[in-house]
């Protein structure tokens, strides 16, 4: 966190003394703990943060009605862009921030239309640049999937967080 840069950007945006922000989090772990960590960082950077800790269904109701400033919740940690697109594609029900960028939608559709994983990765890297430049979402943490298979299972590959069994065989 570059505190000086954050404060400079706030001043340039017309908030030289900082700004008040409400961060809605679900009253469960890890969301609440991560919300507390984010609050500490944002407070230091000039975003005076109020944690609005809510029961899960109440927070979803507020998110759906677009009645929040910032919202942190744990969702699927599966990195497959098709799964993540539910929160960033125009008009999706869990696109709580109402973000809409037709360029990103086209990029995501391009990625879904390609079967070759190497080509698909290049397309999704382009999509990720759009997401990062627009600063629409951020990750608080990532939970890796642990997969255990018998040593006689061969030819497994993992793409976008999912085990691909199409090339697998048993070596007995």
Coordinates of C-alpha atoms in Angstrom, one line a residue:
X1 CA 0.0 0.0 0.0
X2 CA 1.5 3.3 -1.1
X3 CA 0.0 5.6 1.5
X4 CA 1.5 8.8 0.1
X5 CA 0.1 8.0 -3.4
X6 CA -3.3 7.1 -2.0
X7 CA -3.5 10.5 -0.1
X8 CA -2.3 12.3 -3.2
X9 CA -5.0 10.7 -5.4
X10 CA -7.6 11.6 -2.8
X11 CA -6.5 15.2 -2.7
X12 CA -6.5 15.3 -6.6
X13 CA -10.1 13.9 -6.4
X14 CA -11.1 16.8 -4.1
X15 CA -10.7 15.0 -0.7
X16 CA -7.6 16.4 0.8
X17 CA -8.7 15.5 4.3
X18 CA -9.8 11.9 3.3
X19 CA -13.2 10.5 2.8
X20 CA -15.6 8.3 4.7
X21 CA -16.4 4.9 3.3
X22 CA -18.7 2.1 4.4
X23 CA -17.4 -1.4 3.8
X24 CA -20.1 -4.1 4.1
X25 CA -18.9 -7.5 5.1
X26 CA -20.7 -10.7 6.1
X27 CA -20.7 -11.5 9.8
X28 CA -18.6 -14.7 9.4
X29 CA -15.0 -15.7 9.0
X30 CA -13.0 -15.0 6.9
X31 CA -15.0 -12.0 5.6
X32 CA -15.1 -10.2 8.9
X33 CA -11.4 -10.6 9.7
X34 CA -10.4 -9.6 6.1
X35 CA -12.8 -6.6 6.5
X36 CA -10.9 -5.6 9.6
X37 CA -7.6 -5.8 7.8
X38 CA -8.9 -3.8 4.9
X39 CA -10.2 -1.2 7.3
X40 CA -6.8 -0.8 8.9
X41 CA -5.2 -0.3 5.4
X42 CA -7.8 2.0 4.1
X43 CA -7.8 4.2 7.3
X44 CA -4.1 4.6 6.9
X45 CA -4.5 5.6 3.3
X46 CA -7.1 8.3 4.1
X47 CA -10.3 6.3 3.6
X48 CA -12.0 6.5 7.0
X49 CA -13.7 3.1 6.9
X50 CA -16.8 2.0 8.8
X51 CA -17.3 -1.7 8.8
X52 CA -20.9 -2.6 8.3
X53 CA -21.0 -6.2 9.5
X54 CA -24.2 -7.9 8.5
X55 CA -25.8 -11.3 8.4
X56 CA -25.2 -13.0 5.0
X57 CA -28.8 -12.8 3.6
X58 CA -29.3 -9.2 4.7
X59 CA -26.0 -8.3 3.0
X60 CA -27.1 -10.0 -0.2
X61 CA -30.4 -8.1 -0.1
X62 CA -28.5 -4.8 0.2
X63 CA -26.1 -5.8 -2.6
X64 CA -28.9 -6.8 -4.9
X65 CA -30.7 -3.5 -4.3
X66 CA -27.3 -1.7 -4.9
X67 CA -27.5 -0.2 -1.4
X68 CA -23.8 -0.2 -0.5
X69 CA -20.5 1.7 -1.2
X70 CA -18.1 -1.3 -0.9
X71 CA -18.8 -4.9 -0.3
X72 CA -16.5 -7.8 0.5
X73 CA -17.7 -11.4 0.5
X74 CA -16.1 -14.8 -0.2
X75 CA -17.1 -16.3 -3.4
X76 CA -15.8 -19.2 -5.4
X77 CA -12.0 -19.2 -5.4
X78 CA -12.1 -21.1 -8.6
X79 CA -10.1 -19.0 -11.0
X80 CA -12.1 -20.2 -14.1
X81 CA -13.1 -17.0 -15.9
X82 CA -16.5 -18.4 -16.8
X83 CA -17.3 -18.8 -13.1
X84 CA -15.8 -15.3 -12.2
X85 CA -17.7 -13.7 -15.0
X86 CA -20.9 -13.9 -13.0
X87 CA -19.7 -10.9 -11.0
X88 CA -18.3 -8.7 -13.8
X89 CA -20.4 -9.3 -16.9
X90 CA -23.1 -6.8 -17.9
X91 CA -26.5 -7.7 -16.4
X92 CA -25.4 -10.7 -14.4
X93 CA -27.5 -11.2 -11.2
X94 CA -24.4 -11.2 -8.9
X95 CA -22.8 -8.2 -10.6
X96 CA -23.7 -6.2 -7.5
X97 CA -21.6 -3.2 -8.5
X98 CA -23.5 -2.8 -11.8
X99 CA -20.2 -2.8 -13.7
X100 CA -20.7 -3.0 -17.4
X101 CA -17.9 -2.9 -20.0
X102 CA -18.8 -4.3 -23.5
X103 CA -15.1 -4.7 -24.3
X104 CA -14.7 -7.0 -21.3
X105 CA -17.9 -8.9 -22.2
X106 CA -16.5 -9.5 -25.7
X107 CA -13.2 -10.6 -24.3
X108 CA -14.8 -13.1 -21.9
X109 CA -17.0 -14.4 -24.8
X110 CA -13.8 -14.8 -26.9
X111 CA -12.2 -16.8 -24.2
X112 CA -15.2 -19.1 -23.9
X113 CA -15.2 -19.7 -27.6
X114 CA -11.6 -21.1 -27.7
X115 CA -10.9 -24.7 -26.9
X116 CA -7.1 -24.6 -26.8
X117 CA -6.1 -23.7 -23.3
X118 CA -2.9 -21.9 -24.2
X119 CA -4.9 -19.6 -26.6
X120 CA -7.6 -19.3 -24.0
X121 CA -5.1 -18.2 -21.4
X122 CA -3.8 -15.4 -23.7
X123 CA -7.3 -14.1 -24.2
X124 CA -8.1 -14.2 -20.4
X125 CA -4.9 -12.4 -19.7
X126 CA -6.2 -9.6 -21.9
X127 CA -9.5 -9.7 -20.0
X128 CA -7.6 -9.5 -16.7
X129 CA -5.8 -6.3 -17.9
X130 CA -9.2 -4.7 -18.5
X131 CA -10.4 -5.8 -15.0
X132 CA -7.3 -4.4 -13.4
X133 CA -7.3 -1.1 -15.3
X134 CA -11.0 -0.6 -14.4
X135 CA -10.3 -1.7 -10.8
X136 CA -13.7 -3.3 -10.5
X137 CA -12.9 -6.2 -8.2
X138 CA -10.1 -7.3 -5.9
X139 CA -9.1 -10.6 -4.3
X140 CA -8.7 -10.7 -0.5
X141 CA -7.3 -14.2 -0.5
X142 CA -7.2 -17.4 -2.6
X143 CA -7.9 -20.9 -1.3
X144 CA -5.9 -23.4 -3.4
X145 CA -7.6 -26.7 -4.3
X146 CA -5.8 -29.8 -3.1
X147 CA -6.3 -32.8 -5.3
X148 CA -5.2 -36.3 -4.4
X149 CA -5.3 -39.2 -6.8
X150 CA -4.0 -42.7 -6.6
X151 CA -0.5 -43.0 -8.2
X152 CA -2.0 -45.3 -10.9
X153 CA -4.0 -42.3 -12.3
X154 CA -1.9 -40.8 -15.1
X155 CA -2.4 -38.0 -17.6
X156 CA -4.3 -35.5 -15.4
X157 CA -4.1 -31.8 -16.1
X158 CA -5.6 -28.9 -14.3
X159 CA -7.0 -25.9 -16.3
X160 CA -8.5 -22.8 -14.6
X161 CA -8.7 -24.6 -11.3
X162 CA -10.5 -27.7 -12.6
X163 CA -9.1 -31.2 -13.1
X164 CA -9.4 -32.3 -16.7
X165 CA -10.0 -36.0 -16.9
X166 CA -10.3 -36.2 -20.7
X167 CA -6.6 -37.3 -21.0
X168 CA -6.5 -39.4 -17.9
X169 CA -5.9 -43.2 -17.8
X170 CA -5.2 -45.9 -15.2
X171 CA -1.8 -47.4 -15.3
X172 CA -2.1 -50.8 -13.5

